[in-house]
Amino acid sequence: EGSAERFRRKYEITQPFILYVGRKDPTKNTDLLVSYFVQYQEAHPGSKLMLVLAGSGALPPLGRARRDVIDLGFISTQDKYDAYAAALCTCQPSVHESFSLVIMESWVLGTPALVHGDCGVTREHCVKSNGGLYFTNSAEFAECVDFYLNDEPLRRRLGARGREYVLQNYRWETVIQNYRNALEHLCRR
């Protein structure tokens, strides 16, 4: 369970925001995310959009102080769930994911994903679930962000589809049954 209102109240964030959860590290492409976000903001001077990051590690240098990039550092599990519930989307810019628990948690709370198109795993999750968008460059990132900002009903449907995908495919009962089926298949051979 997550509460958008509780998150916004606790962290005093009223504007729409893109959420990143995880280690802030070049191998996770957080520097790319920050760079694309800054480019987006420079192209949209009146934008109220924010980038909120949660997790360990340090942000890449931003050049100048920015009020639209907030690094919360490590937060509690409940605060993380509340952040998912409050976010415009959850961005996973890494190209080296093997599953992305962050995206699954976000979807369970009905928040759509924004992933790097060069990561086959997260892109496939978005395509299969129809629960998110993907980008491969700053122009595509900007288009995805504009889509999420300007089409609230469709954004909510994407989040709902992501939730449905996780509940159908990744509940413990389903995962255990899939393992049992695979083992039974192997044993029959």
Coordinates of C-alpha atoms in Angstrom, one line a residue:
E1 CA 0.0 0.0 0.0
G2 CA 1.2 3.5 -0.8
S3 CA -0.2 6.9 0.0
A4 CA 0.6 9.7 -2.5
E5 CA -0.8 12.3 0.0
R6 CA 1.4 11.1 2.8
F7 CA 4.5 11.3 0.6
R8 CA 3.7 14.8 -0.7
R9 CA 3.0 16.0 2.9
K10 CA 6.1 14.5 4.4
Y11 CA 8.5 15.7 1.7
E12 CA 6.6 18.9 0.8
I13 CA 6.5 18.0 -2.9
T14 CA 3.4 19.2 -4.6
Q15 CA 4.5 19.3 -8.2
P16 CA 4.4 16.3 -10.6
F17 CA 7.6 14.3 -10.5
I18 CA 9.5 11.5 -12.2
L19 CA 10.8 9.0 -9.6
Y20 CA 14.1 7.1 -9.7
V21 CA 14.6 4.5 -7.0
G22 CA 17.9 2.6 -6.7
R23 CA 21.6 3.1 -6.5
K24 CA 22.8 6.4 -8.0
D25 CA 25.7 5.2 -10.1
P26 CA 26.9 5.6 -13.7
T27 CA 26.3 1.8 -14.3
K28 CA 22.6 2.5 -13.5
N29 CA 22.5 5.4 -16.0
T30 CA 21.4 7.9 -13.3
D31 CA 23.8 10.5 -14.9
L32 CA 22.0 10.0 -18.2
L33 CA 18.6 10.4 -16.5
V34 CA 19.7 13.6 -14.8
S35 CA 21.1 14.9 -18.1
Y36 CA 17.9 14.2 -20.0
F37 CA 15.8 15.7 -17.3
V38 CA 17.9 18.9 -17.3
Q39 CA 17.6 19.1 -21.1
Y40 CA 13.9 18.6 -20.8
Q41 CA 13.6 21.4 -18.3
E42 CA 15.7 23.8 -20.3
A43 CA 13.5 23.2 -23.3
H44 CA 10.4 23.8 -21.2
P45 CA 11.2 26.9 -19.1
G46 CA 7.8 27.1 -17.3
S47 CA 7.7 23.4 -16.3
K48 CA 6.8 22.5 -12.8
L49 CA 8.1 19.0 -13.3
M50 CA 10.6 17.6 -10.8
L51 CA 13.0 14.7 -10.7
V52 CA 13.0 12.8 -7.3
L53 CA 15.7 10.3 -6.6
A54 CA 15.8 7.8 -3.7
G55 CA 18.6 5.4 -2.9
S56 CA 22.2 5.2 -2.1
G57 CA 25.1 6.9 -3.9
A58 CA 25.7 10.4 -5.0
L59 CA 24.1 12.5 -7.8
P60 CA 26.3 13.4 -10.7
P61 CA 27.4 17.1 -10.7
L62 CA 24.5 19.3 -11.9
G63 CA 26.6 22.3 -12.9
R64 CA 24.3 24.7 -10.9
A65 CA 22.0 24.3 -8.0
R66 CA 18.6 23.0 -9.1
R67 CA 15.4 23.1 -7.2
D68 CA 13.7 20.7 -9.6
V69 CA 16.1 17.8 -8.7
I70 CA 15.6 16.3 -5.3
D71 CA 17.9 13.6 -3.8
L72 CA 16.1 12.0 -0.9
G73 CA 18.9 9.5 -0.2
F74 CA 17.9 6.2 1.4
I75 CA 14.3 6.2 2.4
S76 CA 12.1 3.7 4.3
T77 CA 10.2 1.0 2.5
Q78 CA 6.9 2.7 3.3
D79 CA 8.2 6.1 2.0
K80 CA 9.3 4.3 -1.2
Y81 CA 5.8 2.8 -1.7
D82 CA 4.3 6.2 -1.0
A83 CA 6.7 7.8 -3.6
Y84 CA 5.6 5.3 -6.2
A85 CA 2.0 6.2 -5.5
A86 CA 2.7 9.9 -5.9
A87 CA 4.9 9.8 -9.0
L88 CA 4.0 10.7 -12.5
C89 CA 6.1 7.7 -13.6
T90 CA 9.0 5.6 -12.3
C91 CA 12.0 5.8 -14.5
Q92 CA 14.5 2.9 -14.8
P93 CA 17.3 4.2 -17.1
S94 CA 19.6 1.3 -16.7
V95 CA 20.5 -0.8 -19.7
H96 CA 21.7 -3.8 -17.5
E97 CA 18.6 -4.9 -15.6
S98 CA 17.8 -8.6 -15.3
F99 CA 14.3 -8.0 -13.9
S100 CA 13.7 -4.6 -12.2
L101 CA 11.9 -5.1 -8.9
V102 CA 11.6 -1.3 -8.8
I103 CA 9.3 -1.3 -11.9
M104 CA 7.3 -4.2 -10.5
E105 CA 6.8 -2.4 -7.2
S106 CA 5.8 0.8 -9.0
W107 CA 3.3 -1.1 -11.2
V108 CA 1.7 -2.7 -8.2
L109 CA 0.9 0.8 -7.0
G110 CA -0.5 1.7 -10.4
T111 CA 2.3 4.0 -11.6
P112 CA 3.6 3.5 -15.1
A113 CA 7.2 2.9 -16.1
L114 CA 9.7 4.8 -18.2
V115 CA 12.6 2.6 -19.2
H116 CA 15.6 2.7 -21.4
G117 CA 14.9 1.1 -24.8
D118 CA 18.3 -0.5 -24.9
C119 CA 17.5 -2.7 -21.9
G120 CA 15.8 -5.7 -23.5
V121 CA 14.4 -6.9 -20.2
T122 CA 12.6 -3.7 -19.0
R123 CA 11.6 -2.8 -22.5
E124 CA 10.0 -6.3 -22.9
H125 CA 8.2 -5.9 -19.6
C126 CA 6.7 -2.6 -20.8
V127 CA 5.7 -4.1 -24.2
K128 CA 4.2 -7.2 -22.7
S129 CA 2.3 -5.4 -20.0
N130 CA 1.5 -2.2 -22.0
G131 CA 2.4 -0.6 -18.7
G132 CA 5.1 1.9 -19.7
L133 CA 7.1 3.7 -22.3
Y134 CA 10.7 3.5 -23.4
F135 CA 13.3 5.9 -24.7
T136 CA 16.7 5.6 -26.4
N137 CA 17.7 9.3 -26.6
S138 CA 16.8 12.7 -25.1
A139 CA 14.1 13.5 -27.7
E140 CA 12.3 10.3 -27.0
F141 CA 12.6 10.9 -23.3
A142 CA 11.0 14.3 -23.7
E143 CA 8.2 12.8 -25.8
C144 CA 7.5 10.2 -23.1
V145 CA 7.5 12.8 -20.4
D146 CA 5.1 15.0 -22.4
F147 CA 2.8 12.1 -22.9
Y148 CA 2.7 11.3 -19.2
L149 CA 2.1 15.0 -18.3
N150 CA -0.6 15.6 -21.0
D151 CA -2.7 12.4 -21.0
E152 CA -3.7 11.6 -17.4
P153 CA -6.4 9.0 -18.3
L154 CA -4.0 7.0 -20.6
R155 CA -1.2 7.4 -18.0
R156 CA -3.5 5.8 -15.4
R157 CA -4.5 3.0 -17.8
L158 CA -0.8 2.2 -18.4
G159 CA -0.2 2.0 -14.6
A160 CA -3.3 -0.2 -14.2
R161 CA -2.1 -2.5 -17.0
G162 CA 1.3 -2.7 -15.3
R163 CA -0.4 -3.7 -12.0
E164 CA -2.4 -6.3 -13.7
Y165 CA 0.7 -7.7 -15.4
V166 CA 2.6 -8.0 -12.1
L167 CA -0.4 -9.6 -10.3
Q168 CA -0.9 -12.1 -13.1
N169 CA 2.7 -13.1 -13.5
Y170 CA 4.7 -12.4 -10.4
R171 CA 2.6 -13.3 -7.3
W172 CA 4.4 -15.9 -5.2
E173 CA 1.8 -18.6 -6.0
T174 CA 2.3 -18.1 -9.8
V175 CA 6.1 -18.0 -9.6
I176 CA 6.2 -21.2 -7.5
Q177 CA 3.8 -23.0 -9.8
N178 CA 5.9 -22.0 -12.8
Y179 CA 9.0 -23.5 -11.1
R180 CA 7.0 -26.7 -10.3
N181 CA 5.8 -27.0 -13.9
A182 CA 9.4 -26.5 -15.2
L183 CA 10.8 -29.1 -12.8
E184 CA 8.0 -31.6 -13.6
H185 CA 8.7 -31.1 -17.3
L186 CA 12.4 -31.8 -16.7
C187 CA 11.7 -34.8 -14.6
R188 CA 9.5 -36.4 -17.3
R189 CA 12.4 -36.1 -19.8

